[in-house]
XYZ file of C-alpha atoms in Angstrom:
423
model
C -1.001 94.796 88.006
C -2.127 92.459 85.244
C 1.374 90.883 84.878
C 1.332 90.258 88.615
C -2.098 88.546 88.812
C -0.539 86.387 85.804
C 2.379 85.452 87.656
C 0.516 84.419 90.891
C -1.626 82.104 88.919
C 1.309 80.723 87.005
C 3.247 80.150 90.297
C 0.421 78.371 91.719
C 0.069 76.055 88.878
C 3.847 75.218 88.614
C 4.042 74.563 92.536
C 1.051 72.109 92.147
C 2.911 70.025 89.969
C 5.856 69.371 92.400
C 4.874 66.287 94.372
C 7.966 66.570 96.562
C 7.179 70.541 97.839
C 4.950 71.652 100.278
C 2.440 74.392 99.256
C 0.248 76.347 101.728
C -2.295 79.158 100.473
C -4.104 81.154 102.880
C -6.215 84.564 102.789
C -6.446 87.508 105.007
C -9.848 89.157 104.472
C -10.269 92.215 106.878
C -13.046 94.689 106.620
C -13.020 97.388 109.437
C -15.599 100.323 110.025
C -14.162 103.324 111.745
C -16.098 106.409 113.219
C -13.305 109.184 113.679
C -13.923 112.398 115.689
C -10.507 113.315 116.848
C -8.797 110.263 115.885
C -4.796 111.342 115.387
C -5.379 114.773 116.117
C -7.690 117.268 118.231
C -10.897 117.702 116.550
C -11.275 120.962 114.927
C -14.320 123.533 115.346
C -17.099 123.273 113.079
C -16.312 119.979 111.556
C -18.018 116.877 110.622
C -16.899 113.448 111.707
C -15.425 111.090 109.415
C -16.946 107.370 108.939
C -15.897 104.870 106.468
C -15.172 101.127 105.705
C -11.605 100.022 104.743
C -10.853 96.510 103.657
C -7.717 94.336 103.433
C -7.901 91.336 100.859
C -4.606 89.547 101.111
C -3.575 86.266 99.304
C -0.529 84.393 100.601
C 1.418 81.720 99.004
C 3.944 79.828 101.299
C 6.312 76.993 99.468
C 8.789 74.929 100.682
C 11.012 72.563 98.880
C 14.222 70.743 100.615
C 16.302 73.873 101.755
C 14.176 76.494 100.162
C 11.382 78.394 101.558
C 9.377 81.128 99.595
C 6.772 83.331 100.003
C 4.517 85.587 97.804
C 1.788 87.760 99.367
C -0.367 89.955 97.340
C -3.254 92.385 98.563
C -5.674 94.867 97.597
C -6.667 97.725 100.301
C -9.762 99.776 99.388
C -11.985 101.901 101.126
C -15.440 100.720 100.259
C -16.785 102.823 97.434
C -13.531 104.188 96.243
C -13.828 102.535 92.700
C -17.116 103.258 90.580
C -19.119 100.216 89.944
C -18.138 98.245 86.549
C -14.721 99.945 86.462
C -12.689 97.984 84.290
C -9.474 98.982 85.756
C -7.806 99.357 89.184
C -8.422 102.955 89.001
C -7.776 103.419 92.574
C -4.055 101.527 92.333
C -5.132 99.442 95.524
C -3.576 96.204 94.485
C -0.044 95.812 95.481
C 2.757 93.268 96.037
C 3.069 93.020 99.938
C 5.888 90.196 100.174
C 8.020 88.310 97.703
C 10.996 86.451 99.353
C 13.348 83.429 99.300
C 14.858 81.911 102.182
C 17.737 79.420 101.459
C 19.058 77.273 104.389
C 22.799 77.283 103.657
C 23.631 74.665 106.492
C 22.052 73.470 109.895
C 22.751 76.907 111.353
C 23.068 79.499 108.709
C 20.396 80.514 106.304
C 19.578 83.810 104.093
C 16.476 85.471 103.216
C 16.294 87.666 100.287
C 13.467 89.990 98.650
C 10.374 91.992 100.194
C 9.817 90.779 103.516
C 8.252 91.609 106.890
C 11.019 92.487 109.616
C 9.799 92.129 113.279
C 11.283 91.655 116.661
C 10.503 91.596 120.192
C 7.677 93.640 121.105
C 7.696 95.570 117.674
C 8.860 98.864 119.134
C 11.908 99.407 116.739
C 10.801 96.705 113.898
C 7.370 95.433 113.261
C 4.888 94.254 110.809
C 2.381 97.147 111.479
C -0.360 94.574 110.915
C -2.957 96.955 112.263
C -2.471 99.103 109.088
C -4.529 97.397 106.270
C -1.250 97.900 103.935
C 1.142 96.496 106.657
C 4.950 97.495 106.421
C 7.628 95.676 104.574
C 11.220 95.939 103.830
C 13.207 95.301 100.673
C 16.389 93.719 102.189
C 18.791 90.821 102.476
C 19.105 88.925 105.612
C 21.943 86.567 106.813
C 20.557 84.655 109.770
C 22.155 82.135 112.463
C 20.308 80.149 114.886
C 21.786 77.474 117.231
C 19.679 76.192 120.154
C 18.484 79.221 122.203
C 20.665 81.757 120.332
C 19.762 83.505 117.207
C 21.388 86.308 115.088
C 20.252 88.256 112.081
C 22.247 90.892 109.839
C 20.190 92.883 107.541
C 21.094 95.126 104.722
C 19.270 97.197 102.292
C 20.007 99.584 99.464
C 16.942 101.367 97.906
C 16.687 103.167 94.739
C 13.738 104.382 92.973
C 14.205 103.185 89.572
C 17.010 101.364 87.256
C 18.782 104.542 86.405
C 21.577 105.261 83.931
C 23.219 107.953 86.163
C 23.315 109.222 89.673
C 22.060 107.533 92.673
C 19.586 110.185 93.932
C 17.019 108.566 96.063
C 13.503 110.795 96.002
C 11.171 108.820 98.045
C 10.644 110.687 101.280
C 8.401 110.615 104.397
C 7.733 107.887 106.904
C 11.694 107.895 107.732
C 12.294 105.962 104.478
C 15.678 105.062 103.974
C 18.158 104.995 101.237
C 20.400 102.355 102.914
C 20.074 100.261 106.274
C 22.413 97.932 107.905
C 21.537 96.280 111.343
C 22.691 93.157 113.555
C 20.285 91.692 116.000
C 21.390 89.005 118.570
C 18.751 87.260 121.072
C 19.327 84.648 123.794
C 16.588 82.677 125.234
C 16.574 80.986 128.916
C 14.061 79.074 130.511
C 11.986 82.206 131.541
C 14.264 84.807 130.537
C 15.004 86.621 127.133
C 17.357 89.273 126.160
C 17.868 90.705 122.736
C 20.463 93.298 121.462
C 19.989 95.597 118.310
C 22.299 97.885 116.432
C 20.591 99.681 113.378
C 22.181 101.993 111.048
C 19.745 104.022 108.696
C 20.913 106.501 106.063
C 18.621 109.096 104.636
C 18.976 111.376 101.466
C 19.698 114.823 101.741
C 18.744 117.606 99.314
C 20.593 120.767 98.350
C 17.195 122.547 97.773
C 13.974 122.715 99.544
C 12.171 121.121 96.555
C 14.048 117.837 97.200
C 15.203 117.447 93.491
C 18.887 118.142 93.870
C 20.770 115.144 96.074
C 23.399 116.337 98.281
C 24.726 113.433 100.111
C 23.517 110.748 102.656
C 23.283 111.384 106.615
C 23.008 108.414 109.147
C 21.135 107.517 112.273
C 21.900 104.853 114.498
C 19.734 103.284 116.847
C 21.258 100.805 119.804
C 19.532 99.092 122.328
C 18.202 96.085 124.221
C 14.809 94.470 124.834
C 14.212 91.808 127.847
C 11.564 89.732 129.498
C 12.137 88.112 133.022
C 9.888 86.866 135.915
C 10.044 87.724 139.765
C 7.830 85.419 141.358
C 4.338 85.503 139.862
C 4.934 89.043 138.100
C 6.112 89.048 134.581
C 8.316 91.828 133.308
C 9.011 93.297 130.016
C 11.182 96.210 129.145
C 13.680 97.912 126.791
C 16.205 100.752 126.395
C 17.295 102.398 123.257
C 19.676 105.349 122.523
C 19.865 107.115 118.969
C 22.641 109.305 117.805
C 24.178 110.543 114.510
C 22.389 112.921 112.413
C 18.668 114.001 112.559
C 19.560 115.981 109.194
C 22.660 116.819 107.719
C 23.858 119.469 109.981
C 21.919 118.670 113.110
C 23.319 116.024 115.741
C 20.959 113.680 117.077
C 21.139 112.383 120.862
C 17.901 110.593 121.990
C 16.559 107.978 124.202
C 13.851 105.510 124.833
C 13.119 103.578 128.039
C 10.040 101.331 128.812
C 9.183 98.862 131.493
C 6.025 96.998 131.926
C 4.941 94.489 134.814
C 1.955 92.007 134.334
C 0.205 89.911 137.020
C -2.373 87.247 136.293
C -3.676 85.499 139.461
C -6.514 83.657 137.415
C -8.381 84.484 134.080
C -7.653 88.109 134.653
C -4.360 90.020 133.722
C -3.637 93.250 135.548
C -0.691 95.411 134.066
C 1.095 98.750 134.682
C 3.847 100.222 132.616
C 5.867 103.305 131.803
C 7.555 104.671 128.508
C 9.531 107.655 128.302
C 10.525 109.010 124.820
C 13.022 112.124 124.879
C 12.060 115.093 123.186
C 13.384 118.576 122.112
C 12.495 121.803 123.994
C 9.928 123.946 121.900
C 12.109 126.931 122.476
C 15.136 125.134 120.917
C 18.077 123.365 121.413
C 21.496 122.595 119.686
C 20.931 119.310 119.322
C 17.691 117.220 118.218
C 17.001 115.047 121.268
C 13.666 113.486 119.880
C 13.677 109.871 119.872
C 11.649 108.312 117.166
C 10.840 104.172 116.911
C 11.249 104.476 113.394
C 10.016 101.073 111.905
C 7.760 99.448 114.480
C 4.031 98.805 115.174
C 3.620 102.290 116.819
C -0.217 101.768 116.955
C 0.141 99.337 119.560
C 2.048 101.906 121.992
C 0.911 105.105 123.729
C -2.947 104.898 122.957
C -4.813 103.464 120.142
C -5.985 106.873 118.898
C -2.290 107.568 117.314
C -1.468 110.881 118.720
C 1.840 109.905 118.836
C 4.480 108.575 116.800
C 2.199 107.135 113.892
C 2.971 109.471 110.997
C 3.204 112.246 113.387
C 5.117 113.799 116.876
C 8.703 113.589 114.981
C 11.126 116.072 116.330
C 8.803 117.192 118.844
C 8.736 117.302 122.724
C 8.560 113.569 123.208
C 6.467 111.703 125.671
C 6.108 110.302 129.131
C 3.226 107.676 129.064
C 2.090 106.317 132.337
C -0.414 103.404 131.814
C -2.711 100.738 133.619
C -4.418 97.791 131.682
C -6.557 95.128 132.482
C -7.745 91.970 130.292
C -10.340 89.787 131.434
C -12.425 86.803 130.059
C -16.129 87.656 129.213
C -16.618 84.234 127.908
C -15.216 80.856 126.640
C -13.834 82.605 123.667
C -14.005 86.329 124.253
C -12.137 88.998 126.277
C -12.262 92.630 127.081
C -9.202 94.972 127.566
C -9.400 98.080 129.018
C -6.420 100.459 129.285
C -5.698 103.960 130.387
C -2.811 106.217 129.591
C -1.545 109.410 131.420
C 0.507 111.473 128.745
C 3.087 114.017 129.581
C 5.440 116.025 127.662
C 9.145 114.821 128.012
C 10.885 118.287 126.956
C 9.754 121.556 128.087
C 6.740 123.221 126.068
C 7.060 127.091 125.117
C 6.436 129.587 127.980
C 6.849 126.950 130.482
C 3.264 125.583 129.931
C 2.250 122.516 131.836
C 3.906 119.146 130.555
C 0.182 117.217 131.096
C -1.013 116.520 127.726
C -4.013 114.567 128.409
C -5.480 111.159 129.424
C -6.770 108.512 127.106
C -9.146 105.520 127.776
C -9.178 102.670 125.291
C -11.693 99.709 125.339
C -11.486 96.692 123.069
C -13.788 93.575 122.966
C -12.679 90.407 121.162
C -14.565 87.439 120.238
C -13.350 84.187 118.343
C -16.329 83.476 116.127
C -15.088 80.503 114.697
C -11.451 78.887 114.233
C -10.563 81.584 111.532
C -12.850 84.249 111.968
C -12.591 86.849 114.826
C -14.522 90.015 115.828
C -13.021 93.257 117.456
C -14.961 96.167 118.624
C -13.255 99.096 120.231
C -13.749 102.623 121.477
C -11.330 105.436 122.712
C -11.660 108.714 124.093
C -8.951 111.363 124.463
C -9.378 113.933 127.369
C -6.783 116.520 126.221
C -5.357 119.266 128.019
C -4.648 122.856 126.845
C -0.919 121.891 126.547
C -2.012 119.301 123.830
C -2.938 122.237 121.677
C 0.753 123.416 121.741
C 1.768 120.035 120.144
C -1.166 119.907 117.666
C -0.856 123.250 115.608
C -3.125 125.178 118.142
C -6.371 122.993 117.613
C -8.685 123.312 120.376
C -8.486 120.891 123.237
C -11.600 121.207 124.637
C -13.953 119.537 121.764
C -14.868 116.068 122.103
C -12.304 113.593 120.846
C -13.294 110.037 120.382
C -12.975 107.026 118.036
C -15.030 103.873 117.394
C -14.446 100.667 115.540
C -15.658 97.313 114.523
C -13.482 94.736 112.751
C -13.893 91.415 111.157
C -10.705 89.226 110.474
C -11.122 86.334 108.307
C -7.979 84.185 108.069
C -8.812 80.700 106.616
C -6.311 78.317 105.042
C -7.420 77.652 101.446
C -5.016 75.067 100.258
C -2.224 72.907 101.660
C -0.191 70.015 100.615
C 2.143 67.445 102.126
C 5.640 66.472 100.945
C 5.574 62.915 99.553
């Protein structure tokens, strides 16, 4: 950590000496208070609710010189009180490198981007920056990019290892669909009021010969193929996507899964009204010869299927899938403030054990947003889950009839601290 801080200071000093370059330094300070009483899972009997304040403190350096662009982003993510006072070290290991990449423009149309970076496309369903999570999401990857007028194409490659080994290529970092290898191609075309993109993603995961994940035994691959599109019809704007996953869910199980979504938004004045559906296929609880459970992998999943994160946010993998029917409205409450109200109707996509009712529950999300000044924004949110008895079947048997709610207040401060102009 000390070396990283030293490198940051050294980089800042060196960049200041180059008058032919452009340097921009900005910050992202974000404290958020949360009250959790059934967030992410049904609230158990005889338990106390949780409350805490978590804070992101991020510093971004952006540097441009001729055909070269660089970014370095460091951050600390801590819960208030997780480090004792006058502690001389970062004992909670909260300081980290979020991004560190270089982008070199080969010619007018081609460029390459190398290093630790955010990969985000379209509505962030498959690839997203996960900005809601204080730590964010990054990839250590190499991109080859092409752009000409209204068409762009990205090709991405990654090969992950845990350390500089002398022998063997076993990759032991597991969880969160952490891949050993990744390749993808992303194509996008813009028209006047319409966009269409196409994604082909191949991800390889380390397999093991033992249950303790200590003996590497080959790599299995999952492919995700699909498209995202936006278009208007009269005064209604539509957004949708369709994806298919195939390959292997593990070394011996075939995968065949789909995801389909469509949303329509209408804004006659200062108020927006929206209706949407999303289907994510699932596997029957009584078993199937194939894994039919779709998982959106590296997206900003908090954005979808309810803000209480009951589905696909570190959970609900290889499960019964989800049918999500929702309605929302966003209206202005002042010159610089808005209010969002959204309701979700959740159902299982696959069959539950014993032919239980597919209805899982209804969630209501409310979010108030106020722009205080140019670089400071306030958000206040409340969510409530009305769970059905069937929700217990996919949430480890927890009771469905307890109160399940969540409230939060977040302050986001994103000032530009320093900027220069190219001479």
